[in-house]
Structure formats: C-alpha cells, structure tokens
Short mmCIF file of C-alpha atoms in Angstrom, two decimals:
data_model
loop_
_atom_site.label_atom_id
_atom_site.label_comp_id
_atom_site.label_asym_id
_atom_site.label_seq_id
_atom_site.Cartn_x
_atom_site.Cartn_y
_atom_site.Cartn_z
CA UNK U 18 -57.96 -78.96 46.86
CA UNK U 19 -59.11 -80.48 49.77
CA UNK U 20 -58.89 -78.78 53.32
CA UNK U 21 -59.50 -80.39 56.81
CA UNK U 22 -59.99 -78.92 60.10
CA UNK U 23 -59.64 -80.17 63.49
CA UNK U 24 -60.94 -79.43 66.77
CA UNK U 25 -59.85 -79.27 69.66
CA UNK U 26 -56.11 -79.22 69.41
CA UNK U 27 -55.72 -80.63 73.00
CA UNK U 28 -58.40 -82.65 75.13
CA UNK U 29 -57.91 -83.44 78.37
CA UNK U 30 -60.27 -85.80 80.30
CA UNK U 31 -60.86 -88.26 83.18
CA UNK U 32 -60.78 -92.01 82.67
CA UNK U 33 -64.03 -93.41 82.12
CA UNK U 34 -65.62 -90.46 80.50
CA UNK U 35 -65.77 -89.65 76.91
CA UNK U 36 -63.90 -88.02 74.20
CA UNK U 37 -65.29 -86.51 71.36
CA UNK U 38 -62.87 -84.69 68.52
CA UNK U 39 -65.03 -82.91 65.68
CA UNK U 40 -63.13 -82.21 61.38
CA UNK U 41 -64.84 -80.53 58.97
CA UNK U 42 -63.45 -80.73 55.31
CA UNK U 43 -63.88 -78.82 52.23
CA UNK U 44 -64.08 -81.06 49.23
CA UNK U 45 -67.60 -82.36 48.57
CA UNK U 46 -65.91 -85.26 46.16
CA UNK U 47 -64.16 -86.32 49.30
CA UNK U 48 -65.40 -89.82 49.99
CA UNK U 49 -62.93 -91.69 52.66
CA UNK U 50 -62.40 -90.42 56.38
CA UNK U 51 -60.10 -92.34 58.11
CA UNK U 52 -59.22 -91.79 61.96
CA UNK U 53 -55.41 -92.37 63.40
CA UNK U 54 -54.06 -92.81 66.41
CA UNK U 55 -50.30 -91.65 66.95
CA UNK U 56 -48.22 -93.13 69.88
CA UNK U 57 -45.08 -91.40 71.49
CA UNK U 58 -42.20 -91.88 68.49
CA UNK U 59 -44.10 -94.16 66.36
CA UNK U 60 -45.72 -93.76 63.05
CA UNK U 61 -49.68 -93.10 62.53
CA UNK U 62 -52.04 -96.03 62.98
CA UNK U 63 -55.63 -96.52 61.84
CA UNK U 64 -58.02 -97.46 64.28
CA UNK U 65 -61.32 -96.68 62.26
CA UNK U 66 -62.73 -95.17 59.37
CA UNK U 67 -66.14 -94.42 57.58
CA UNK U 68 -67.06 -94.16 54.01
CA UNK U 69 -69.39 -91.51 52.51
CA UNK U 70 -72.27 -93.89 52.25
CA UNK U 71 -72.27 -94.82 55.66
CA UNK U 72 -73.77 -92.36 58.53
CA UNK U 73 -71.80 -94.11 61.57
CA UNK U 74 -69.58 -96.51 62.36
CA UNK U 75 -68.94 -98.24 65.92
CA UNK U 76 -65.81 -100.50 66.82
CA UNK U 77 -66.16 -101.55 70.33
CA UNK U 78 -65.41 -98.18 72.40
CA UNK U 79 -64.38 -95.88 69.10
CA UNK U 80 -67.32 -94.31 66.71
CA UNK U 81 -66.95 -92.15 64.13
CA UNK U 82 -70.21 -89.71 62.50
CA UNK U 83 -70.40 -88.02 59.26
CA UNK U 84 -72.25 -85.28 58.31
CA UNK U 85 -72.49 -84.89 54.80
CA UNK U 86 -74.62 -81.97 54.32
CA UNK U 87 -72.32 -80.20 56.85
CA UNK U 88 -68.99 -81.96 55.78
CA UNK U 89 -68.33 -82.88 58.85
CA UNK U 90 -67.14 -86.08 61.07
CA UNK U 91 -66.19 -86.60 64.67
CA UNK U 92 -64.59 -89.87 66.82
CA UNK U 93 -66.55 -90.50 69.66
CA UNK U 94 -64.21 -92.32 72.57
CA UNK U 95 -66.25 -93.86 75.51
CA UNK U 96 -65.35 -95.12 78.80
CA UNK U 97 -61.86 -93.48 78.24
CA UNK U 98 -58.78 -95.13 79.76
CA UNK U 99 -54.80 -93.97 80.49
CA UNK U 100 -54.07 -96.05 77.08
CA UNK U 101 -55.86 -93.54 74.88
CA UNK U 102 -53.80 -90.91 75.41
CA UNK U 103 -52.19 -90.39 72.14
CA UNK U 104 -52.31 -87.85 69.22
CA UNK U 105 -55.46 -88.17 66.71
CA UNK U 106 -55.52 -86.78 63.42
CA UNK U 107 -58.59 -87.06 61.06
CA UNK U 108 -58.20 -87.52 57.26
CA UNK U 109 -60.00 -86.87 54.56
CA UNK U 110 -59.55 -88.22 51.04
CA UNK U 111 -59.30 -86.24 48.43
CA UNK U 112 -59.19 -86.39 44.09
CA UNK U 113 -56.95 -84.52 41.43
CA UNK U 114 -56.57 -85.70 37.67
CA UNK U 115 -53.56 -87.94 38.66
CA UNK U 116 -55.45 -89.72 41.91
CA UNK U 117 -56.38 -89.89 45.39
CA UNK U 118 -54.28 -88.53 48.33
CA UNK U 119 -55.14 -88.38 51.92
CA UNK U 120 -55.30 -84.92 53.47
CA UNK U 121 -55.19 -85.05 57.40
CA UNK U 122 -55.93 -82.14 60.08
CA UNK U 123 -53.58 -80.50 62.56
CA UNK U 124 -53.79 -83.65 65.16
CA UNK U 125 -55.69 -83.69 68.67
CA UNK U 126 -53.10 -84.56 71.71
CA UNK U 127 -55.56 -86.41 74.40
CA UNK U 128 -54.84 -86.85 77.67
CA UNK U 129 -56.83 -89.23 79.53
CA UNK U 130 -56.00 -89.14 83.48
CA UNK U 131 -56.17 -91.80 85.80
CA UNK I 8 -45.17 -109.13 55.95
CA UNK I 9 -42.74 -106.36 56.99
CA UNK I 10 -45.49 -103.59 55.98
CA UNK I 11 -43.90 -100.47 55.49
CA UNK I 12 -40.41 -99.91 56.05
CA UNK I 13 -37.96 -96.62 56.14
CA UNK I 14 -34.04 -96.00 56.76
CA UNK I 15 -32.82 -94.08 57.81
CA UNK I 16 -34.28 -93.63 61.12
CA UNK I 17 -32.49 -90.70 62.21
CA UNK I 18 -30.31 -88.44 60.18
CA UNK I 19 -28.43 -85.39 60.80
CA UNK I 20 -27.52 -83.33 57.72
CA UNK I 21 -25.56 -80.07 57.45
CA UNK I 22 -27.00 -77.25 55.14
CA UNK I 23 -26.88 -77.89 51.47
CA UNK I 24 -25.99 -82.11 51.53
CA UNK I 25 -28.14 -84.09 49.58
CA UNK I 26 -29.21 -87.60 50.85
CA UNK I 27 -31.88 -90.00 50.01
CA UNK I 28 -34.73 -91.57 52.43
CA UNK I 29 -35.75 -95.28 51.51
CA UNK I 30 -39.16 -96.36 51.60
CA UNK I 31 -40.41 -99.94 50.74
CA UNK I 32 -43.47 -101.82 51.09
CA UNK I 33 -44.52 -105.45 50.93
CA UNK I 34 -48.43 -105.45 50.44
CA UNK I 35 -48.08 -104.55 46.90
CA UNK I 36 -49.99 -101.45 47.15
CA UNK I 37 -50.23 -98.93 44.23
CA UNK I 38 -50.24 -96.19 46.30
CA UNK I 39 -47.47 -94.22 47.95
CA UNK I 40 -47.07 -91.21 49.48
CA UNK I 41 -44.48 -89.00 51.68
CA UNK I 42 -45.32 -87.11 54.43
CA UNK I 43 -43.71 -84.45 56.69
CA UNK I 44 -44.62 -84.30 60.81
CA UNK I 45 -43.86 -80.55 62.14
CA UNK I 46 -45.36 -79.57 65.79
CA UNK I 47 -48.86 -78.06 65.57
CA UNK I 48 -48.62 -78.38 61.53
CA UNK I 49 -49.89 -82.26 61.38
CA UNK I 50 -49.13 -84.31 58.36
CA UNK I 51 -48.82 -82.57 55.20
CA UNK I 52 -48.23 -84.30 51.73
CA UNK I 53 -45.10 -84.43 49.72
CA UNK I 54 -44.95 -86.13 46.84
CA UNK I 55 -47.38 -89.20 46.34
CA UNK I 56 -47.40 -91.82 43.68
CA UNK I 57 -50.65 -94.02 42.18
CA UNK I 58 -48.18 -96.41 40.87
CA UNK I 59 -44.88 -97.13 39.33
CA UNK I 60 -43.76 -94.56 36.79
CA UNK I 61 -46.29 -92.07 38.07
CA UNK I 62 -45.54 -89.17 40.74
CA UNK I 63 -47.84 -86.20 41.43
CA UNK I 64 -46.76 -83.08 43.89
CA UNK I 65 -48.73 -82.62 47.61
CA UNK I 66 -49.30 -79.57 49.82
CA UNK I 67 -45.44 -79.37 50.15
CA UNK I 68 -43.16 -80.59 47.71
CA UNK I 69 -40.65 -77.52 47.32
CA UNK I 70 -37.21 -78.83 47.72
CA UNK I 71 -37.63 -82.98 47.05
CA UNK I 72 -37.99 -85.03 44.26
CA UNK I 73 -39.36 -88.26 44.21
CA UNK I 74 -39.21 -91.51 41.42
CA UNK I 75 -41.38 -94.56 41.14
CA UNK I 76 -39.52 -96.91 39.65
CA UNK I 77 -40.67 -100.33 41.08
CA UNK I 78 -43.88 -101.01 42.96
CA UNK I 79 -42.21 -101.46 46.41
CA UNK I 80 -39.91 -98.54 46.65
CA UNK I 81 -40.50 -95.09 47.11
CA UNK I 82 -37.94 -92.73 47.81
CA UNK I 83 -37.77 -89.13 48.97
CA UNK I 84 -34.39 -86.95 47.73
CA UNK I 85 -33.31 -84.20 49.04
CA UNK I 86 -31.41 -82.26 46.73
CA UNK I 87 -29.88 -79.25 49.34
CA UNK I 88 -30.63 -79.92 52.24
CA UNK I 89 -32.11 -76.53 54.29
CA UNK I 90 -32.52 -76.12 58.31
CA UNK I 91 -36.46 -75.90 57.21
CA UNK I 92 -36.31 -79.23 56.35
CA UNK I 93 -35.87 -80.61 59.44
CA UNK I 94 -38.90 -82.89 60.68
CA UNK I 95 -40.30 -85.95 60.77
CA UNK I 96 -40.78 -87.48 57.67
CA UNK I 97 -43.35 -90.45 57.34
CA UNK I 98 -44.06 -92.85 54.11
CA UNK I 99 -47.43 -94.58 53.38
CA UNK I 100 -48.55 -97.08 50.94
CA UNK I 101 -52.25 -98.04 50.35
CA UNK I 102 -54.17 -100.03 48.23
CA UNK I 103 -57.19 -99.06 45.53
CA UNK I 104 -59.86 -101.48 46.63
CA UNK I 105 -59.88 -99.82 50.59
CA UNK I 106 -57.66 -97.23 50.72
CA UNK I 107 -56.82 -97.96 54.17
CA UNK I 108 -53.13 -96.55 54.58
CA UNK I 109 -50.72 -97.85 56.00
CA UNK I 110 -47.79 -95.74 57.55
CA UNK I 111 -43.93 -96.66 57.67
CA UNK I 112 -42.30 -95.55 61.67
CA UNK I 113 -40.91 -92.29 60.58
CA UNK I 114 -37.47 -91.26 59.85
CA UNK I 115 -36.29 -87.86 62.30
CA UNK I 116 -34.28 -85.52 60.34
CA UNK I 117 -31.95 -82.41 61.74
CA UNK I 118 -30.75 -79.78 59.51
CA UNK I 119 -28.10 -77.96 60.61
#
C-alpha cells in the first residue's frame, strides 16, 4: 500500500519569509495530493491540492510541486505571517480492489514568529 | 449545509465499555472514512467506506467495526474499549468526481 513521508516535523520561521515542507510517497498509481492545514482543536482543512497531471499549482501565497519521477511534492508558503502557524500534513491518494483512501504523513507543526 | 458532523465530542470510557461515535454528512458524498490523531503518529486510516453497504479496513482497524448503512452516516464502534484507544478520532466524507475531503471537528476520546 501506499506510504508517505514528511519532512521536517517542525519548522520554525520569521514572518515574511518562506516555508517550504517536502513528502515523498511510495505508490506510483497514486494520483491525488492534497495539502491540510490543522488549527489548535479543530479538524483538518484543505487549503490546496495538485493532481498527477499537473506540475504546480499556485493559490495566492500557497504552491504546491510534484515530482513524479521522484514521487515527490512540497508546499511552498511565501511572505509567511503569525496566522500560518498551524500543523500541515500532506496526503497522498492511494488504490486497493475496493477503492481510493487518502494516506497522509506524520504532520509539520510551523511556527511563524512575529 | 452542515458538512460533516460528529458526537460525541469528548468521551471518557473505562476499559472494556463499548460505545458508538456518530458521523453524518450532508454533501452526499460516497466516500467515508475514519481516522485516528495520535501525537507524532499523524492521521492513520480506520475503516473507510466507497458507499453504502460497502466497508474496507485502513492502516489501523484492530479493535472497531464499522457499517454503511445509509449514505449520510458512518459510524465507528468500539467493541472493548482499551487505554490504546485513546485519541482523537476524525471522520471524512468525499466525493468521486474531486476527491477533495472533507473532515468532521474530531471527537477526543480517554480510555481509562
């Protein structure tokens, strides 16, 4: 089955600079990686995602990358701010005879600093 | 649209109880899945579901049973309850055509 890794497992940086958190999966069939963003008590939220026919994707000051060939995808944050600061778990999607199911990393915590 | 729902939100269980959590959804999504939130393990899979009458096992499904009997509702059983149980547990729902998942606000359970 499908496998994802994330890295790092903490990121610390100053507002205004960027933030860049790096998965690798396993599963060449795997064809859906979703980003989410995970506030203090609340459940995950999507804030972008990027299909395996697409080489980047850019929503204002989120991006996400994939790699392909290396099986690999990162969310790129720029201009950071004190609102970011959240935990960020990468997904990838995955396929068995019964369906689809989303496998997710181990979760970044960021912590941007004002 | 309410999205996804889940009660409880907190629970505290002693050692061997069984209890149910509720999951529903309004989007009429096929998909639904249950998740588990431990500290520096992320979200692993439970039991998922590609639509009603159909349930398939996740990563880690030892110790809960799952049904599908409508569209909307999803729930996760716990048949004896164990302290190792005790986490966060999330439901999702999703439809085919994006698969953009959506996630319910989490239900905290303690296993004592």
């Amino acid at each position: 089955g499908e496998n994802v890794e994330q890295h790092p497992s903490t990121l610390s940086v100053q507002e205004g600079d960027s933030a860049v958190i790096k998965c690798t999966y396993s599963d060449s069939a795997s064809n859906y990686f979703p980003w989410y963003k995970q506030e203090l008590g609340k459940g995950p939220q999507l804030i972008i995602d990027i299909r395996s026919n697409v080489g980047e994707k850019k929503d204002q000051r989120i991006a996400v990358t994939l790699n392909k060939t290396a099986k690999h995808f990162s969310l790129h944050i720029t201009e950071t701010q004190p609102e970011d600061s959240a935990v960020y778990f990468c997904a990838a999607k995955g396929w068995n005879q019964a369906g689809t199911a989303l496998i997710f990393g181990k979760g970044t915590t960021l912590s941007v600093s004002s | 649209n309410a999205g996804v729902t889940q009660t409880p939100k907190f629970q505290v269980l002693k050692t061997g109880q069984s209890m149910t959590l509720q999951c529903a959804q309004d989007m009429n999504h096929e998909y639904m899945s249950w998740y588990r939130q431990d500290p520096g393990m992320g979200l692993r899979l439970i039991h998922y579901s590609v639509g009603a009458g159909i349930t398939d096992q996740g990563e880690v499904p030892n110790g809960y049973n799952v049904s599908r009997s409508t569209t909307e509702d999803f729930p996760l059983r716990l048949l004896s309850a164990a302290p190792s149980q005790t986490s966060v547990y999330f439901c999702a729902s999703s439809s085919t055509s994006t698969g953009e998942q959506f996630f319910g606000p989490g239900t905290r359970l303690t296993v004592l």
